[in-house]
Short mmCIF file of C-alpha atoms and ligand atoms in Angstrom, two decimals:
data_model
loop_
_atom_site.label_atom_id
_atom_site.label_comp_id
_atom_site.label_asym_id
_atom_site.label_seq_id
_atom_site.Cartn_x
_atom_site.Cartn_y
_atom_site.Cartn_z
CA UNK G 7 112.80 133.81 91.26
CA UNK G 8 111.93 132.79 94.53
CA UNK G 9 112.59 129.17 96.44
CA UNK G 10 110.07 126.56 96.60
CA UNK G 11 108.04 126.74 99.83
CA UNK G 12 109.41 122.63 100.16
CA UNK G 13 112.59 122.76 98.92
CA UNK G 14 113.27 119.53 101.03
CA UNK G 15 114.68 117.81 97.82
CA UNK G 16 117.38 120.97 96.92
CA UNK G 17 118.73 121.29 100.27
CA UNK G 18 119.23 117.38 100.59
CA UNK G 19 120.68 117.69 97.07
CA UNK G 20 123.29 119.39 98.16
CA UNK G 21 123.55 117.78 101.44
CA UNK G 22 122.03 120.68 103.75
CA UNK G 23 119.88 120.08 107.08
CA UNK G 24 116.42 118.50 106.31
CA UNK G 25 113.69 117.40 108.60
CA UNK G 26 112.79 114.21 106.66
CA UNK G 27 113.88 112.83 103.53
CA UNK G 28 112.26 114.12 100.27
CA UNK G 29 111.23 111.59 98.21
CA UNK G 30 109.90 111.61 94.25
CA UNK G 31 109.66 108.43 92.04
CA UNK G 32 111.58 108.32 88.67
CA UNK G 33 108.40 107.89 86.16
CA UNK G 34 105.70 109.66 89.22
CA UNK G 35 103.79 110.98 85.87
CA UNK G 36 102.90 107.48 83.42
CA UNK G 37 101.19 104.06 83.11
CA UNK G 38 100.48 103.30 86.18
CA UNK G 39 97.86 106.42 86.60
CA UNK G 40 94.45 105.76 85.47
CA UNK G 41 94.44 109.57 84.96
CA UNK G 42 97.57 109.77 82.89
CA UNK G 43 95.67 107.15 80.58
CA UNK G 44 93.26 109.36 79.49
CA UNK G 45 95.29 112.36 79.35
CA UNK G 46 97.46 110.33 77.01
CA UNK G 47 94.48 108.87 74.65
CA UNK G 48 93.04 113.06 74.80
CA UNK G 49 96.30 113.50 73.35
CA UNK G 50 96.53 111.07 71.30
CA UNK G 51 99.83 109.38 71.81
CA UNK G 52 102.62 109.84 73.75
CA UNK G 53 104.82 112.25 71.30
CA UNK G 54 101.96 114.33 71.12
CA UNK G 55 101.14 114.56 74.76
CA UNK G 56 105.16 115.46 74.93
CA UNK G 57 104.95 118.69 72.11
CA UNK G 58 101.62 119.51 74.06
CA UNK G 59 102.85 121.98 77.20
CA UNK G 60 98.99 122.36 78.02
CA UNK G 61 98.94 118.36 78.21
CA UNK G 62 102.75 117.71 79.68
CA UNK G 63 102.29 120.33 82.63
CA UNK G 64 98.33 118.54 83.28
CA UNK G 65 100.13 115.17 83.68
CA UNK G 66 103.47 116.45 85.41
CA UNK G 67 101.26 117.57 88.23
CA UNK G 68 98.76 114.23 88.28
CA UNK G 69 100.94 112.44 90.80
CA UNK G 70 101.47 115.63 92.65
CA UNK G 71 97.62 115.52 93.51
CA UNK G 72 97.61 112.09 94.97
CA UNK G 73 100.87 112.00 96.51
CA UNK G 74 102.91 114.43 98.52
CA UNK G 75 105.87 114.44 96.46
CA UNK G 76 108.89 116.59 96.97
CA UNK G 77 109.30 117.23 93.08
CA UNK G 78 107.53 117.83 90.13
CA UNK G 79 109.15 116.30 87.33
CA UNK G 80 108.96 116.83 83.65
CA UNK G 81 107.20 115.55 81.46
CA UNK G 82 109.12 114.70 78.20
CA UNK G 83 111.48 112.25 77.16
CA UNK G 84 115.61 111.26 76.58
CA UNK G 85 114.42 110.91 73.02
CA UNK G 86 113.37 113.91 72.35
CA UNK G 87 117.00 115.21 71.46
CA UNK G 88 117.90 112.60 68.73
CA UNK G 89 114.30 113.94 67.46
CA UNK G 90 115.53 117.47 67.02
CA UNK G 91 118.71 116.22 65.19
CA UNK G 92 116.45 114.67 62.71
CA UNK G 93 116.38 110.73 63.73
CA UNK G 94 112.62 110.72 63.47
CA UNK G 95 111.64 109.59 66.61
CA UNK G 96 108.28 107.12 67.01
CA UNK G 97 106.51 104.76 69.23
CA UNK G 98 105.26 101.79 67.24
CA UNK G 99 102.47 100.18 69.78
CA UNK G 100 104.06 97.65 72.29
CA UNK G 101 107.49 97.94 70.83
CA UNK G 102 109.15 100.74 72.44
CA UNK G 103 110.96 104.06 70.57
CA UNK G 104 112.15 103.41 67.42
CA UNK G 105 114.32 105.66 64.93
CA UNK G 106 113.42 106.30 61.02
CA UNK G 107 116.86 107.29 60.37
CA UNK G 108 119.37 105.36 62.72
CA UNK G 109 122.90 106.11 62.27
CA UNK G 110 124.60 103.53 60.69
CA UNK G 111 127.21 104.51 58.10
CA UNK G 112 130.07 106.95 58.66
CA UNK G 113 128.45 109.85 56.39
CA UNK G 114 125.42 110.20 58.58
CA UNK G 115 127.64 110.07 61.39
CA UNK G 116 129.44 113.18 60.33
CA UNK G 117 126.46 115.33 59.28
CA UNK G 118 124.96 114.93 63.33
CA UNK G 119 125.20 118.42 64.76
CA UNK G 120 123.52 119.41 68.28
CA UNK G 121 119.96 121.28 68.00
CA UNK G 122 119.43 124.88 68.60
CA UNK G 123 117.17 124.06 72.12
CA UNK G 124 115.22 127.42 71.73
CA UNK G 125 114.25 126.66 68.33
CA UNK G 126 114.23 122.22 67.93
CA UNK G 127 113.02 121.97 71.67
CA UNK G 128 110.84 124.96 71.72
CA UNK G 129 108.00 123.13 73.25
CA UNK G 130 110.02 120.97 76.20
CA UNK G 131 111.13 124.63 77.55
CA UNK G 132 107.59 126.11 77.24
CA UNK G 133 106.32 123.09 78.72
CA UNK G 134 109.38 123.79 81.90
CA UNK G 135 107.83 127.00 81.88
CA UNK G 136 104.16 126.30 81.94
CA UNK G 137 104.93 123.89 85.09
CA UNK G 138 106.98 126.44 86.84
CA UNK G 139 103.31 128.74 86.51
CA UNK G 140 101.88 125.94 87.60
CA UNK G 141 103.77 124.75 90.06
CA UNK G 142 103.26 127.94 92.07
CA UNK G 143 106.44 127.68 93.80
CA UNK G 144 105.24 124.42 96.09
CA UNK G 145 107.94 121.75 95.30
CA UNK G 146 110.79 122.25 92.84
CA UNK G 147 110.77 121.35 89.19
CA UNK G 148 113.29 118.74 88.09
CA UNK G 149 115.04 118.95 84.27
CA UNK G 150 116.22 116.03 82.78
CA UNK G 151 117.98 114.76 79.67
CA UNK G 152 119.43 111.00 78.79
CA UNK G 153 123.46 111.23 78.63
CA UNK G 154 125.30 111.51 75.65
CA UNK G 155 126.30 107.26 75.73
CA UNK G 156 122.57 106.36 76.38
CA UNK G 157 121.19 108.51 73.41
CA UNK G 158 123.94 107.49 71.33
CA UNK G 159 122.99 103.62 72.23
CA UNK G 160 119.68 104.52 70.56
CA UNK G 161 120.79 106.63 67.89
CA UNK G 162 123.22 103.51 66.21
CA UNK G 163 120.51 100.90 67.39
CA UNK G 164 117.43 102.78 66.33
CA UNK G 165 115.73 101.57 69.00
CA UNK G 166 115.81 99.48 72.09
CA UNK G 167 118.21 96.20 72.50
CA UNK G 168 119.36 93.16 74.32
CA UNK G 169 123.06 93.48 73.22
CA UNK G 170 123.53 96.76 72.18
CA UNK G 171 125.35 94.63 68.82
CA UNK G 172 125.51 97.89 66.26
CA UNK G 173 126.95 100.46 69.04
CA UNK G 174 129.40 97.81 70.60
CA UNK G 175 130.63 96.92 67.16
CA UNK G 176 131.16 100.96 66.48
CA UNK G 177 132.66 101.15 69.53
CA UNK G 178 135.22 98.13 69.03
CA UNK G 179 135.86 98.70 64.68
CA UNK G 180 135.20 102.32 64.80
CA UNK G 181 135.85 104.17 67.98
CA UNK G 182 136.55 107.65 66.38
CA UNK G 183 132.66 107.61 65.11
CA UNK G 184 131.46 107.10 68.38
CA UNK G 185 133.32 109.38 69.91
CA UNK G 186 132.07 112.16 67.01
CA UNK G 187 128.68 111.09 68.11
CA UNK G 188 128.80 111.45 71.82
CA UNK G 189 130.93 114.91 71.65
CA UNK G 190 127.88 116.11 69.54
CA UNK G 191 125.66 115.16 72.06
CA UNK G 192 127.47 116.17 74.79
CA UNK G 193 127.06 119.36 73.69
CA UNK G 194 123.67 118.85 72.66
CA UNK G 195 122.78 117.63 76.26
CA UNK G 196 124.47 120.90 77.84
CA UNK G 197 122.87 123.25 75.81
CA UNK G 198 119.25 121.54 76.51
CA UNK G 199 119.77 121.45 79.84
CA UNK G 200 121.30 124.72 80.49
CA UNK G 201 117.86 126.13 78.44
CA UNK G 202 115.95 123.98 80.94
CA UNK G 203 117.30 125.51 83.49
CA UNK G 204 116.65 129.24 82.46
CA UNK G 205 113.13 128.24 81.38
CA UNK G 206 112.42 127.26 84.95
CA UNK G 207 113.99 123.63 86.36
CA UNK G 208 115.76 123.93 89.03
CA UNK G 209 117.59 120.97 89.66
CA UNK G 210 118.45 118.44 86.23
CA UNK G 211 119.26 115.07 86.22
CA UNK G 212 121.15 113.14 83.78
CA UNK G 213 119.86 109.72 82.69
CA UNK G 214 122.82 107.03 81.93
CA UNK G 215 120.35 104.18 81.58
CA UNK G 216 122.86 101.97 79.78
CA UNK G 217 126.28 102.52 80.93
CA UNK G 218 125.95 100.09 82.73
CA UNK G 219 126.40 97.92 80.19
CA UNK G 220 130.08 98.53 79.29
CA UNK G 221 133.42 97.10 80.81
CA UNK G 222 135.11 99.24 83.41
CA UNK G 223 137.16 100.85 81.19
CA UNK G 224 134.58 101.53 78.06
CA UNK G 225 132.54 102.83 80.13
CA UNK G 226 135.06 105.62 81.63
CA UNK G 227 136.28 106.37 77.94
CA UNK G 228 132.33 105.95 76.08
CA UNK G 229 130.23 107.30 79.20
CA UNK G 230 131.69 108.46 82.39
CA UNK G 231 134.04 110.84 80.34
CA UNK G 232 130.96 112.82 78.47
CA UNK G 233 128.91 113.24 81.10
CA UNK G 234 131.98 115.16 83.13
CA UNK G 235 132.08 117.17 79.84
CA UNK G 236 127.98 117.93 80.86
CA UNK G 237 128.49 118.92 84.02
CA UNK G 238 131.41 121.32 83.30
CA UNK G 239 129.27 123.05 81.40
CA UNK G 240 126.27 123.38 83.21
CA UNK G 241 124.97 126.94 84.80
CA UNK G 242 125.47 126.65 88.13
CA UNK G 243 122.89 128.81 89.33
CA UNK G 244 119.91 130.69 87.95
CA UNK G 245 118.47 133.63 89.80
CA UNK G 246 120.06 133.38 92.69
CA UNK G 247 119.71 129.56 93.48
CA UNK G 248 122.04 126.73 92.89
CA UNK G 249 120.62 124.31 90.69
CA UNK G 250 122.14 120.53 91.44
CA UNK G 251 122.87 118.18 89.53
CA UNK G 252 122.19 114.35 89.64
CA UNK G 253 123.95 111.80 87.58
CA UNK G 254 122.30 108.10 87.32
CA UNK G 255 123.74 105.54 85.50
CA UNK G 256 121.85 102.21 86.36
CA UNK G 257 124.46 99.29 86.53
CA UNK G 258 127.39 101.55 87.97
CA UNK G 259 127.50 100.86 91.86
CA UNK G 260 130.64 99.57 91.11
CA UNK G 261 132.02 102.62 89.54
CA UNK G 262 130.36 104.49 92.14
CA UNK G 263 133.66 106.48 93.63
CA UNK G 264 134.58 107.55 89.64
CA UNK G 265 131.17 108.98 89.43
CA UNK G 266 131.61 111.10 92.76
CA UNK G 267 134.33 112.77 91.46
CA UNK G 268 132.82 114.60 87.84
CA UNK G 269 131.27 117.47 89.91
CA UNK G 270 127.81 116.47 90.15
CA UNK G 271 125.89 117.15 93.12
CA UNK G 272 124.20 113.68 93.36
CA UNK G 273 124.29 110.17 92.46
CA UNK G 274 121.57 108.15 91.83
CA UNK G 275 121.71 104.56 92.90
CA UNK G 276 120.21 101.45 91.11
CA UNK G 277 118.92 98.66 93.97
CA UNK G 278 121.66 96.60 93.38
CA UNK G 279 123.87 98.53 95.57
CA UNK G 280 123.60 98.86 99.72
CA UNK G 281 123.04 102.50 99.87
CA UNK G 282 125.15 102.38 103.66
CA UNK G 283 128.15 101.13 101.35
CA UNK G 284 127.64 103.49 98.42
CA UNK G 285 127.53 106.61 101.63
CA UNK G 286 130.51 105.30 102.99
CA UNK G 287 132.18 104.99 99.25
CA UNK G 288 131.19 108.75 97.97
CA UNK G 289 131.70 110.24 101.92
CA UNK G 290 131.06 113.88 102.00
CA UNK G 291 131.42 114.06 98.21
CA UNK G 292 127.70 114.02 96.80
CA UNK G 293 124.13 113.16 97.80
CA UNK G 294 122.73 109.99 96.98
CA UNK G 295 119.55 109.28 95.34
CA UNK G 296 117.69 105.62 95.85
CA UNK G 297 117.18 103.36 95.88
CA UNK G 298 114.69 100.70 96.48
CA UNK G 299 113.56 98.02 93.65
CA UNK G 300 110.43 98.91 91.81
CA UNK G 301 109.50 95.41 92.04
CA UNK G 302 108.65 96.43 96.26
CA UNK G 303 105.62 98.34 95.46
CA UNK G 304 104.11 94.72 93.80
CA UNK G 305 104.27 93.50 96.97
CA UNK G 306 102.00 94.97 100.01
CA UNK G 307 101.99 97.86 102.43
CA UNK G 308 103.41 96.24 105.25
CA UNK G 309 106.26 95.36 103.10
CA UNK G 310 106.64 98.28 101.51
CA UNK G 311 107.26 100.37 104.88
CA UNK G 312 109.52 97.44 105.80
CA UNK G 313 111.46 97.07 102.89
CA UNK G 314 111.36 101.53 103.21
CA UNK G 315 112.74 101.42 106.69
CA UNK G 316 115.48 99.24 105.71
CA UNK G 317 117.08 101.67 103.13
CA UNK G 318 116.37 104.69 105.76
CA UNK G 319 118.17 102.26 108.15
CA UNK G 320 121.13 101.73 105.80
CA UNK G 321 121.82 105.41 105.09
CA UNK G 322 121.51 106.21 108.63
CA UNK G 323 121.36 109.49 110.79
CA UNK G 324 121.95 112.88 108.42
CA UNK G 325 121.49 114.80 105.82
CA UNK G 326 122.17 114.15 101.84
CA UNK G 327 119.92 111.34 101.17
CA UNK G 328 116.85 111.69 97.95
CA UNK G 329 115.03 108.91 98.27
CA UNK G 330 113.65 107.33 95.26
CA UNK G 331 112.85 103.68 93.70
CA UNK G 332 116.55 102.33 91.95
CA UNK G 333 114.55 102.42 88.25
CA UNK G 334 111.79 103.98 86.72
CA UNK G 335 107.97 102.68 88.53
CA UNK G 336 106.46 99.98 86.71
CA UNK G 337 102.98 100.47 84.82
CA UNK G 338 101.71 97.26 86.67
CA UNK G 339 102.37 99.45 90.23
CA UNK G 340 98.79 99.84 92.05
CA UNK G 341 98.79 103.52 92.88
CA UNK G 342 97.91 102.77 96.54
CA UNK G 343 101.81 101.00 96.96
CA UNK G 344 102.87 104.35 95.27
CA UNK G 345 100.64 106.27 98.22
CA UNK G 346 102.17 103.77 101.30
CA UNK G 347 105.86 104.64 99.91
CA UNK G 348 105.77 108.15 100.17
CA UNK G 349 104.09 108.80 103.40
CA UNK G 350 106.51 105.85 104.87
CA UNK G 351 109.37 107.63 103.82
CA UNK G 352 108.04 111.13 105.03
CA UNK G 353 106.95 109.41 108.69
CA UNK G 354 109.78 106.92 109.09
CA UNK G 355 112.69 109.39 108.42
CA UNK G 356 112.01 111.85 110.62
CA UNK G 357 114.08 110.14 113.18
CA UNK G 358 116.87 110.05 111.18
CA UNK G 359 117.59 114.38 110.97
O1 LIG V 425 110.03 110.50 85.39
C1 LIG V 425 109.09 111.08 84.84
O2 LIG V 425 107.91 111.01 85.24
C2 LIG V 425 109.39 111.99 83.66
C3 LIG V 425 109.12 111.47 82.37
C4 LIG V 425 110.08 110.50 81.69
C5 LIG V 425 109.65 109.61 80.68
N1 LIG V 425 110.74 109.00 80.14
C6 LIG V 425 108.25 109.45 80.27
C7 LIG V 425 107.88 108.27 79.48
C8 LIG V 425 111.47 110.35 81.81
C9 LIG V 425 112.45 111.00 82.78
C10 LIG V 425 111.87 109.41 80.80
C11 LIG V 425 113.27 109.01 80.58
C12 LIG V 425 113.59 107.92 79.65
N2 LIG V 425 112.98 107.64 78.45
C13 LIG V 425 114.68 107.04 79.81
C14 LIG V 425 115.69 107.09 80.92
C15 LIG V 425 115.12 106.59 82.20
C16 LIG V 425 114.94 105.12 82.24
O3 LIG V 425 113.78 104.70 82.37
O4 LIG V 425 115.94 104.41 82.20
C17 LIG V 425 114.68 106.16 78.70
C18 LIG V 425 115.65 105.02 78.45
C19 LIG V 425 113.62 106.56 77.83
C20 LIG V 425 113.25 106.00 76.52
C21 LIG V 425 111.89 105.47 76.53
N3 LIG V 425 110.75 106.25 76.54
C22 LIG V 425 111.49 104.11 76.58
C23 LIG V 425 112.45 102.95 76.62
C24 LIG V 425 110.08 104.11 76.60
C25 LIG V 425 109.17 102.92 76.58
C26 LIG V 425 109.18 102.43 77.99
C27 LIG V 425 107.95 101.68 78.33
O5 LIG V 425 107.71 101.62 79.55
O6 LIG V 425 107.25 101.18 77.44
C28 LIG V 425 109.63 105.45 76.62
C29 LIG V 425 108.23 105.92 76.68
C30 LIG V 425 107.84 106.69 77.89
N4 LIG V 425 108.57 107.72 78.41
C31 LIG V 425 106.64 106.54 78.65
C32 LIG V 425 106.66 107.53 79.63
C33 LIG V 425 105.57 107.85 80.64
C34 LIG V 425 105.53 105.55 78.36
C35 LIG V 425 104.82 106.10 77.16
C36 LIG V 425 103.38 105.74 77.04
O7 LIG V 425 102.53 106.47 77.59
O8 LIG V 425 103.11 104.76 76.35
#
């Protein structure tokens, strides 16, 4: 398999020489895209625009058409992997995912075991290899999968939360069930990913939404811990290409130096964090991915190449820097602020390699 003519986004990945700094937007493919609306009511719903890999590769490449993105990335979900392990995954309208079968009692808890990717996830990798096709070699093709805390947060909740009340409560009562939990889907997440990767992605990021949630040390033993156990296992390569690896957990800028050190390739940074203080914190380490607010591209496109130049400014001169929004775009984002970001970044970095 052959690079990507742009392969911008792998070579800052792992902190190569780059003439600008690649830039994709976690969420490019969603809400905010009149087109992805009506691919999405074609479809159906969301769930069935995700098992669709004729659907899921036509609104992977939507932004791709407007924007010139460095990546293409999937089109799925986190959620998708509790699914396969029989949760019974659904979207009730304007509430978020929910679970039929949440696990709340210790018997459930020991029947979990990780899905068989090529057979439970059958149509996430033929989607990842639909995309490749379609793709045609132009910009890379990101995997992703949620990390084994976040899942697990929705697996015991059975859905979104404020306080996370039924995982902490596991966590504080009954430890050793929540530990069964996240070794199953640590393995579960390696497995996935490593089949992403030999259907076609060729870098995969890891989505720790909710670590950031914990106290230092929970989140070391509950989160930080499991995804190390990920990225041990990951394939390094696939024909002849490193494929890197980025690890996000939104909330953890202050954990920042711990996440460094698990053998990932990147970190992703929320926008709470100065991105010249996170460099200097990870040094030669790993690439960093951010990390401006979402709430920026509300605003205009004056500000938007302002508020841009700023984080360009505060990484400074040299290579290893993705940029990217610190949280997923919002569905309320005009796709003209989405337009202004990326061609600021592309234009205003250029000084900086
Ligand atoms: O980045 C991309 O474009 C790839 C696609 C992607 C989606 N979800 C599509 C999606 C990715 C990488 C995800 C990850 C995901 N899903 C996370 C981790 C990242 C994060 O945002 O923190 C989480 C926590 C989920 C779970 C999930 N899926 C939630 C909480 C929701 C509802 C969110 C909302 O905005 O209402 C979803 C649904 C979802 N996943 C949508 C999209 C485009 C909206 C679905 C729709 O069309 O109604």
């Amino acid at each position: 398999m052959s690079k990507p003519k742009n392969d911008t986004l792998l070579r800052a990945l792992l902190r190569q020489p780059t003439e600008y700094t690649p830039v994709w937007l976690m969420r490019q493919a969603g809400r905010y895209l009149p087109e992805y609306n009506q691919t999405r009511a074609r479809a159906g719903s969301f769930l069935d625009l995700c098992r669709n890999p004729d659907l899921a590769t036509e609104v992977t490449l939507q932004p791709l058409a407007r924007f010139s993105l460095d990546a293409a990335i999937l089109f799925s979900d986190i959620l998708t992997v509790p699914d396969a392990m029989g949760l019974g995954l659904y979207f009730a309208e304007g509430e978020g995912p929910r679970f039929e079968r949440p696990l709340r009692h210790e018997w459930e808890v020991r029947g979990l075991t990780p899905p068989d990717p090529d057979v439970h996830l059958r149509y996430v990798l033929d989607a990842v290899a639909q995309i490749r096709k379609a793709l045609a070699n132009e910009v890379p093709l990101i995997g992703f999968s949620g990390s084994p805390f976040t899942l697990a947060c929705y697996m015991v909740e059975g859905g979104g939360s404020d306080d996370f009340r039924e995982l902490k409560t596991m966590l504080y009562r009954r430890p050793e069930l929540l530990h069964h939990i996240l070794d199953v889907n640590a393995r579960a997440v390696t497995a996935y990913l490593n089949a992403q990767i030999e259907a076609g992605a060729q870098a995969v990021m890891i989505f720790d939404t909710w670590g950031g949630t914990l106290s230092s040390a929970a989140y070391r033993e509950f989160s930080l811990r499991y995804l190390e156990q990920v990225i041990a296992g990951l394939k390094r390569e696939h024909g002849g290409s490193r494929v890197p690896s980025i690890v996000f957990t939104k909330g953890g800028g202050l954990w920042l130096e711990a996440i460094a050190g698990i053998g990932c390739d990147a970190v992703g940074l929320d926008w709470t964090i100065d991105i010249g203080a996170a460099r200097k914190c990870v040094g030669e380490k790993v690439a960093l991915q951010g990390n401006l607010d979402p709430a920026v591209l509300f605003s205009t496109p004056d500000v938007i190449r302002a508020e841009t130049a700023k984080i360009l400014a505060a990484y400074g001169q040299g290579a290893g820097h993705v940029f990217n929004l610190g949280h997923g775009i919002s569905q309320f984002t005009p796709p003209d602020h989405a337009l202004a970001l990326v061609d600021a970044v592309h234009v205003l970095s250029k000084p900086y390699h």
